[in-house]
Coordinates of C-alpha atoms in Angstrom, one line a residue:
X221 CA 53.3 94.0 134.0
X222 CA 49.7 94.0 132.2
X223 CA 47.3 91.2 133.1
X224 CA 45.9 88.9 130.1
X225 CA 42.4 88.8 130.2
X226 CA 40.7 85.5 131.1
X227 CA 38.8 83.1 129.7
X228 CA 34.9 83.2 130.5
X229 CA 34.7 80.2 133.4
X230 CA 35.1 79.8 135.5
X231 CA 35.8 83.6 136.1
X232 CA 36.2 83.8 139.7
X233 CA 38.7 80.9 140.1
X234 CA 40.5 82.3 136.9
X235 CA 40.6 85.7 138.3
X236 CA 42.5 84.6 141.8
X237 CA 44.6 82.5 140.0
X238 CA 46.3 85.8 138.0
X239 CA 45.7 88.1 140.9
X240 CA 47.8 85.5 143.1
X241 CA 50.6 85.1 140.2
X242 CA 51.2 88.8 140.4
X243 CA 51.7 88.5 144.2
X244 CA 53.6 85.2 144.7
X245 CA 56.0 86.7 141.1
X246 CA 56.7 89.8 143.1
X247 CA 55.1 91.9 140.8
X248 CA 53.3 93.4 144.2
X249 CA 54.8 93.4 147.1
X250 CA 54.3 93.0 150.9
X251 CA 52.6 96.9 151.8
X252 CA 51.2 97.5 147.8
X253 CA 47.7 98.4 146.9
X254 CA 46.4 96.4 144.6
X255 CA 44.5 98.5 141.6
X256 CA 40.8 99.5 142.0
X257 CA 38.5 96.9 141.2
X258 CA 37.3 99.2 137.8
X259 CA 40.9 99.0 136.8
X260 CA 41.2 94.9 137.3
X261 CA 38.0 94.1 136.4
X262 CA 39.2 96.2 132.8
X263 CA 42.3 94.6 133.0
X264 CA 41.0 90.9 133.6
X265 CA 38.4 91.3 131.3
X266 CA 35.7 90.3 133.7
X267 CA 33.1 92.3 136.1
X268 CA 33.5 94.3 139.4
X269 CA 31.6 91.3 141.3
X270 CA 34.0 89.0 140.1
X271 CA 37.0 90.7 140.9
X272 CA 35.6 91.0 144.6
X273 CA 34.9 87.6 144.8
X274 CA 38.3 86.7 143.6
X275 CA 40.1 89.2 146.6
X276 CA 38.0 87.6 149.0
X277 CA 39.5 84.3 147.6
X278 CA 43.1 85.8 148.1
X279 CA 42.0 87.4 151.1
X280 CA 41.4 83.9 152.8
X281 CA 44.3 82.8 151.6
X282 CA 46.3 85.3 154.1
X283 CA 47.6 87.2 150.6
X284 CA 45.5 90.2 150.5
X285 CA 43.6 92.7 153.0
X286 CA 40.8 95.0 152.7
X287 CA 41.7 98.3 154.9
X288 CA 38.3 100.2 155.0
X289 CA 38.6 103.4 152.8
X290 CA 42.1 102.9 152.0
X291 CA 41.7 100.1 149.6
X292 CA 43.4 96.2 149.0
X293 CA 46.8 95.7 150.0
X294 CA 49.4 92.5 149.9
X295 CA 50.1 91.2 153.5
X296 CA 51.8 88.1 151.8
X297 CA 53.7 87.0 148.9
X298 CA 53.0 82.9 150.1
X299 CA 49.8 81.4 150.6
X300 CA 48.9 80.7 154.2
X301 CA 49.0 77.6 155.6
X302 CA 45.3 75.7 156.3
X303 CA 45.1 73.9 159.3
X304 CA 44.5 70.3 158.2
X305 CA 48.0 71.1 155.9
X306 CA 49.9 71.8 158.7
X307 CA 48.4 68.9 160.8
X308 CA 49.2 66.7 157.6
X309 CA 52.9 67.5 158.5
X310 CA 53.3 68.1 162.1
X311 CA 54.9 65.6 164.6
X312 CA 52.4 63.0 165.5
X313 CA 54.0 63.6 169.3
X314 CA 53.0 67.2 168.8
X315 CA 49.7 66.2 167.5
X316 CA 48.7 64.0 170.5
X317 CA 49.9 66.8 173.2
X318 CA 46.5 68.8 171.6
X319 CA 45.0 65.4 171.8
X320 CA 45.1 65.2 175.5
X321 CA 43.8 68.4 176.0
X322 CA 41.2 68.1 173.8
X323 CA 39.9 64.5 174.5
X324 CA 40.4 64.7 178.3
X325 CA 37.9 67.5 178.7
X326 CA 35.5 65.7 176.3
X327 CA 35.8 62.4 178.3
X328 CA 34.6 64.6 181.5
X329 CA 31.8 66.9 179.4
X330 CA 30.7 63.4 178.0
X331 CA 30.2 61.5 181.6
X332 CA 28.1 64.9 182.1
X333 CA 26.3 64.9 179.4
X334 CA 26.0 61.3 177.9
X335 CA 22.8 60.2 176.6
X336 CA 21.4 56.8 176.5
X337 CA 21.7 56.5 172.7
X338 CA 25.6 57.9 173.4
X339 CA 26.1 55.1 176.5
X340 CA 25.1 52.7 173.9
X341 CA 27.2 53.9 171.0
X342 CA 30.7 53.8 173.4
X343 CA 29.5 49.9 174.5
X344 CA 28.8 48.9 171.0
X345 CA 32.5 51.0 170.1
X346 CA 34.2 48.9 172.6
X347 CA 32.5 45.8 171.8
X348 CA 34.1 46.8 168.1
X349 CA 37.7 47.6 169.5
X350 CA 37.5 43.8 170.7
X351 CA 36.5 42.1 167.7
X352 CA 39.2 44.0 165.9
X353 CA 41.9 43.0 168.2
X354 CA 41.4 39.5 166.1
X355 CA 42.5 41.8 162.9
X356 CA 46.2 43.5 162.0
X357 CA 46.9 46.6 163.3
X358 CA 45.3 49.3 160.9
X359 CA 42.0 47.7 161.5
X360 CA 42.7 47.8 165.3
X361 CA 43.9 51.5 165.3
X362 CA 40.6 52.3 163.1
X363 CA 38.5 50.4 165.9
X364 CA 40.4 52.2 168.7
X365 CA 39.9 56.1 166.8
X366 CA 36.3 54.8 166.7
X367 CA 35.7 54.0 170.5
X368 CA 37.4 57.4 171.0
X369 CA 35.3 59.4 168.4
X370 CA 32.3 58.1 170.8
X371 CA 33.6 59.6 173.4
X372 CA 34.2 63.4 172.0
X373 CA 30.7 62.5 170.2
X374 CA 29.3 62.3 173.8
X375 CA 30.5 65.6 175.1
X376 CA 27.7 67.2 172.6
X377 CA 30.4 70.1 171.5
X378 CA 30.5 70.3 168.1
X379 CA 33.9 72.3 168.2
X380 CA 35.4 69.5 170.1
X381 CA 34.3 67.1 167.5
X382 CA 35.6 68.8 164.3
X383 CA 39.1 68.9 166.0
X384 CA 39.2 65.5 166.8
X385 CA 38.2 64.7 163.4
X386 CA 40.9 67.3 161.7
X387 CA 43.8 65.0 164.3
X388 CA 42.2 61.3 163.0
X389 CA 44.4 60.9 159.9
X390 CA 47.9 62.1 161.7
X391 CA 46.9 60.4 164.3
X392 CA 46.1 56.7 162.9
X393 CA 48.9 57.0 160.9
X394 CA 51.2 57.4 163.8
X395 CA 49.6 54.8 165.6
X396 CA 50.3 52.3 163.2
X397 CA 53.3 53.0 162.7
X398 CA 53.6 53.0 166.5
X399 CA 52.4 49.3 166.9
X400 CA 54.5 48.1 164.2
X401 CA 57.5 49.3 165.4
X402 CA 57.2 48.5 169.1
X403 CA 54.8 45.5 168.5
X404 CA 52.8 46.4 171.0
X405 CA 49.9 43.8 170.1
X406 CA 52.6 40.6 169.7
X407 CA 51.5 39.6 173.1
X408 CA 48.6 41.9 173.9
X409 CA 46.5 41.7 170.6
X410 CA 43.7 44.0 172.7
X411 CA 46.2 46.1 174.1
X412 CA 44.5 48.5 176.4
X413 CA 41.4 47.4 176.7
X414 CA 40.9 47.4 180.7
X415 CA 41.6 50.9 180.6
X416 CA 39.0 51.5 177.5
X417 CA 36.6 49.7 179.9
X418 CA 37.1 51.8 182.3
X419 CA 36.4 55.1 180.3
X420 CA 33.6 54.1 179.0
X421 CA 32.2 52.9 182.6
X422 CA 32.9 55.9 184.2
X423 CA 31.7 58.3 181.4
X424 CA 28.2 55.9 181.6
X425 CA 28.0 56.1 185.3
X426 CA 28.3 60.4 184.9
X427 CA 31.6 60.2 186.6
X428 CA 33.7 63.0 185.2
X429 CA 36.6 63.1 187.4
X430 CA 37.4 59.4 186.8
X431 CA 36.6 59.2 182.7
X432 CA 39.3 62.2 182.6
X433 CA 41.9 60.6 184.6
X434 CA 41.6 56.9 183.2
X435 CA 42.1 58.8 179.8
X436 CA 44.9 61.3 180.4
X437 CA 46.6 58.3 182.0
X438 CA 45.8 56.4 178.8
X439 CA 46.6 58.6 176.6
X440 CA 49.7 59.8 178.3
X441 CA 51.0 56.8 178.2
X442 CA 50.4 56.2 174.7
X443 CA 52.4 59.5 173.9
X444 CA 55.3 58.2 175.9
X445 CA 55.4 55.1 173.6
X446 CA 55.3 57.6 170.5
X447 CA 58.3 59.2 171.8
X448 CA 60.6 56.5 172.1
X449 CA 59.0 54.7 169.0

């Protein structure tokens, strides 16, 4: 099947989107070799540089790979999956079982490495999970995701931080809907907040072995409330 040639911009963009109609049509199976890049950039009506930049495209994707001096071939006839996709529809239950993982070791990195501008950012956090218990529940679940976004902040990881902040939108909205089905707040409007205290005491006095358990324990019991909720 030829390829129509493309319009002049953008080229790139224009050029993956064919390349990856052939592939997800079938026109080039799993195992194929795609043509040369002479022969596509002919065929696309566009240059050699944009026909690479347009297989590296594809190649992200998961479509396409490069196998040194054998050429382009089609691993996939389906776009991979990115990660904050596939976060976007995962279980929020699944979602928090990283979420303990990831948070306790932070909440033990960060009583190691807490600064004083970081012990003052998780009072000022808590101070701001209070004042929101006065508020409805999305507020209150934004306030809470804030305290614990200190916390990671604290650990001075920056691999830890992007990972909590790819979970924040599954995870706030499975926390609301959390509190409104259980009502968790009905008689408790600060729900939690002793044990907040407590992390952020123990990260501030450098004591890593109690910020991790106060927050597996919180967090653990959080998940068993998303379970039956």
């Amino acid at each position: 099947m030829p390829l129509d040639a493309v319009r002049p911009s953008p080229l790139v963009e224009q050029a993956a989107d064919r390349l990856r109609a052939q592939i997800t049509g079938g026109q080039w199976p799993v195992g194929t070799r795609l043509p040369g890049e002479t022969t596509l950039a002919k065929e696309l009506g566009v240059g050699r540089s944009t026909v690479r930049e347009a297989l590296r495209a594809l190649a992200g994707a998961g479509l396409v790979r490069a196998r040194h001096g054998a050429g382009v071939f089609v691993t996939a006839t389906e776009p991979a999956e990115d990660w904050p996709a596939r976060l976007r529809r995962a279980a929020v239950t699944d979602v928090y079982e990283v979420r303990l993982g990831v948070e306790v070791h932070a909440a033990a990195l960060a009583a190691v490495r807490r600064t004083p501008e970081d012990t003052a950012a998780l009072r000022a956090a808590l101070g701001g999970r209070r004042t929101a218990a006065a508020a409805d529940d999305a507020a209150f679940v934004d306030a809470d995701i804030a305290l614990h976004a200190a916390v990671v902040a604290a650990a001075h990881n920056p691999v830890l931080t992007d990972l909590f902040t790819e979970f924040t939108p599954a995870l706030r909205r499975g926390l609301i809907e959390m509190l409104d089905l259980v009502g968790l707040r009905r008689h408790d409007p600060n729900t939690g907040d002793d044990t907040h205290e407590a992390l952020v005491e123990a990260i501030a006095g450098g004591d890593a072995e109690a910020a991790s358990t106060v927050l597996r324990e919180e967090l653990q019991q959080t998940l068993d409330l998303l379970r039956r909720a």
